Amino acid sequence: MARIVETDNHGGDYPDEKFVDLPTMSQPHARRVANAINASFPKDWGRFWKVVADDYELQPGFEP
C-alpha cells in the first residue's frame, strides 16, 4: 500500500513533509493521483507530491 506526501520540490534540507489526507491506496492508484496533483502546478512550484510506502517517515521542517 502507498500514501502521497507533499514535499519540497527543490531538494532542500528541511522539506517539511505532510501526508495528503487520503486513505492508503495501491501504488498505481497513488501514482495517478500524485501525477494529477503535480500536473496542476507549474514545474518550478515550491512543493511536489510523491508516492511513498505506507510506513514512510516524514522528513521535518526547519526547527531553530
mmCIF file of C-alpha atoms in Angstrom:
data_model
loop_
_atom_site.group_PDB
_atom_site.id
_atom_site.type_symbol
_atom_site.label_atom_id
_atom_site.label_comp_id
_atom_site.label_asym_id
_atom_site.label_seq_id
_atom_site.Cartn_x
_atom_site.Cartn_y
_atom_site.Cartn_z
ATOM 1 C CA MET A 1 0.000 0.000 0.000
ATOM 2 C CA ALA A 2 1.074 3.585 -0.568
ATOM 3 C CA ARG A 3 0.444 7.143 0.555
ATOM 4 C CA ILE A 4 1.018 10.554 -1.017
ATOM 5 C CA VAL A 5 3.378 13.060 0.600
ATOM 6 C CA GLU A 6 3.665 16.799 -0.045
ATOM 7 C CA THR A 7 7.364 17.697 -0.018
ATOM 8 C CA ASP A 8 9.898 20.295 -1.183
ATOM 9 C CA ASN A 9 10.230 20.407 -4.963
ATOM 10 C CA HIS A 10 13.750 21.834 -4.808
ATOM 11 C CA GLY A 11 15.506 19.207 -2.669
ATOM 12 C CA GLY A 12 16.044 21.408 0.391
ATOM 13 C CA ASP A 13 17.454 20.182 3.702
ATOM 14 C CA TYR A 14 14.155 20.663 5.571
ATOM 15 C CA PRO A 15 11.295 19.581 3.304
ATOM 16 C CA ASP A 16 8.563 19.904 5.988
ATOM 17 C CA GLU A 17 6.683 16.917 4.576
ATOM 18 C CA LYS A 18 2.999 16.218 5.173
ATOM 19 C CA PHE A 19 0.792 13.276 4.237
ATOM 20 C CA VAL A 20 -2.091 14.119 1.915
ATOM 21 C CA ASP A 21 -5.313 13.457 3.824
ATOM 22 C CA LEU A 22 -6.384 10.429 1.793
ATOM 23 C CA PRO A 23 -6.577 6.754 2.743
ATOM 24 C CA THR A 24 -3.786 4.385 1.762
ATOM 25 C CA MET A 25 -4.131 3.015 -1.764
ATOM 26 C CA SER A 26 -2.286 0.848 -4.247
ATOM 27 C CA GLN A 27 0.968 2.191 -5.731
ATOM 28 C CA PRO A 28 -0.534 2.641 -9.231
ATOM 29 C CA HIS A 29 -3.591 4.462 -7.872
ATOM 30 C CA ALA A 30 -1.469 6.738 -5.651
ATOM 31 C CA ARG A 31 0.846 7.487 -8.580
ATOM 32 C CA ARG A 32 -2.110 8.550 -10.753
ATOM 33 C CA VAL A 33 -3.416 10.852 -8.005
ATOM 34 C CA ALA A 34 0.036 12.379 -7.321
ATOM 35 C CA ASN A 35 0.620 12.888 -11.054
ATOM 36 C CA ALA A 36 -2.718 14.686 -11.353
ATOM 37 C CA ILE A 37 -1.867 16.985 -8.430
ATOM 38 C CA ASN A 38 1.616 17.731 -9.814
ATOM 39 C CA ALA A 39 0.197 18.447 -13.295
ATOM 40 C CA SER A 40 -1.995 21.160 -11.752
ATOM 41 C CA PHE A 41 1.005 23.307 -10.786
ATOM 42 C CA PRO A 42 3.940 24.814 -12.730
ATOM 43 C CA LYS A 43 7.100 22.651 -12.892
ATOM 44 C CA ASP A 44 9.017 25.136 -10.704
ATOM 45 C CA TRP A 45 6.340 25.218 -7.961
ATOM 46 C CA GLY A 46 7.816 25.151 -4.455
ATOM 47 C CA ARG A 47 6.050 21.944 -3.434
ATOM 48 C CA PHE A 48 5.831 18.478 -5.006
ATOM 49 C CA TRP A 49 3.667 15.413 -4.304
ATOM 50 C CA LYS A 50 5.307 11.983 -4.284
ATOM 51 C CA VAL A 51 4.240 8.400 -3.624
ATOM 52 C CA VAL A 52 5.780 6.591 -0.663
ATOM 53 C CA ALA A 53 5.324 3.302 1.172
ATOM 54 C CA ASP A 54 2.626 3.220 3.836
ATOM 55 C CA ASP A 55 5.247 3.093 6.634
ATOM 56 C CA TYR A 56 7.256 6.106 5.341
ATOM 57 C CA GLU A 57 8.615 8.503 7.987
ATOM 58 C CA LEU A 58 8.030 12.168 7.197
ATOM 59 C CA GLN A 59 11.035 14.482 6.984
ATOM 60 C CA PRO A 60 10.702 17.518 9.268
ATOM 61 C CA GLY A 61 10.815 21.220 8.508
ATOM 62 C CA PHE A 62 13.369 23.653 9.892
ATOM 63 C CA GLU A 63 13.468 23.791 13.688
ATOM 64 C CA PRO A 64 15.714 26.556 15.093
#
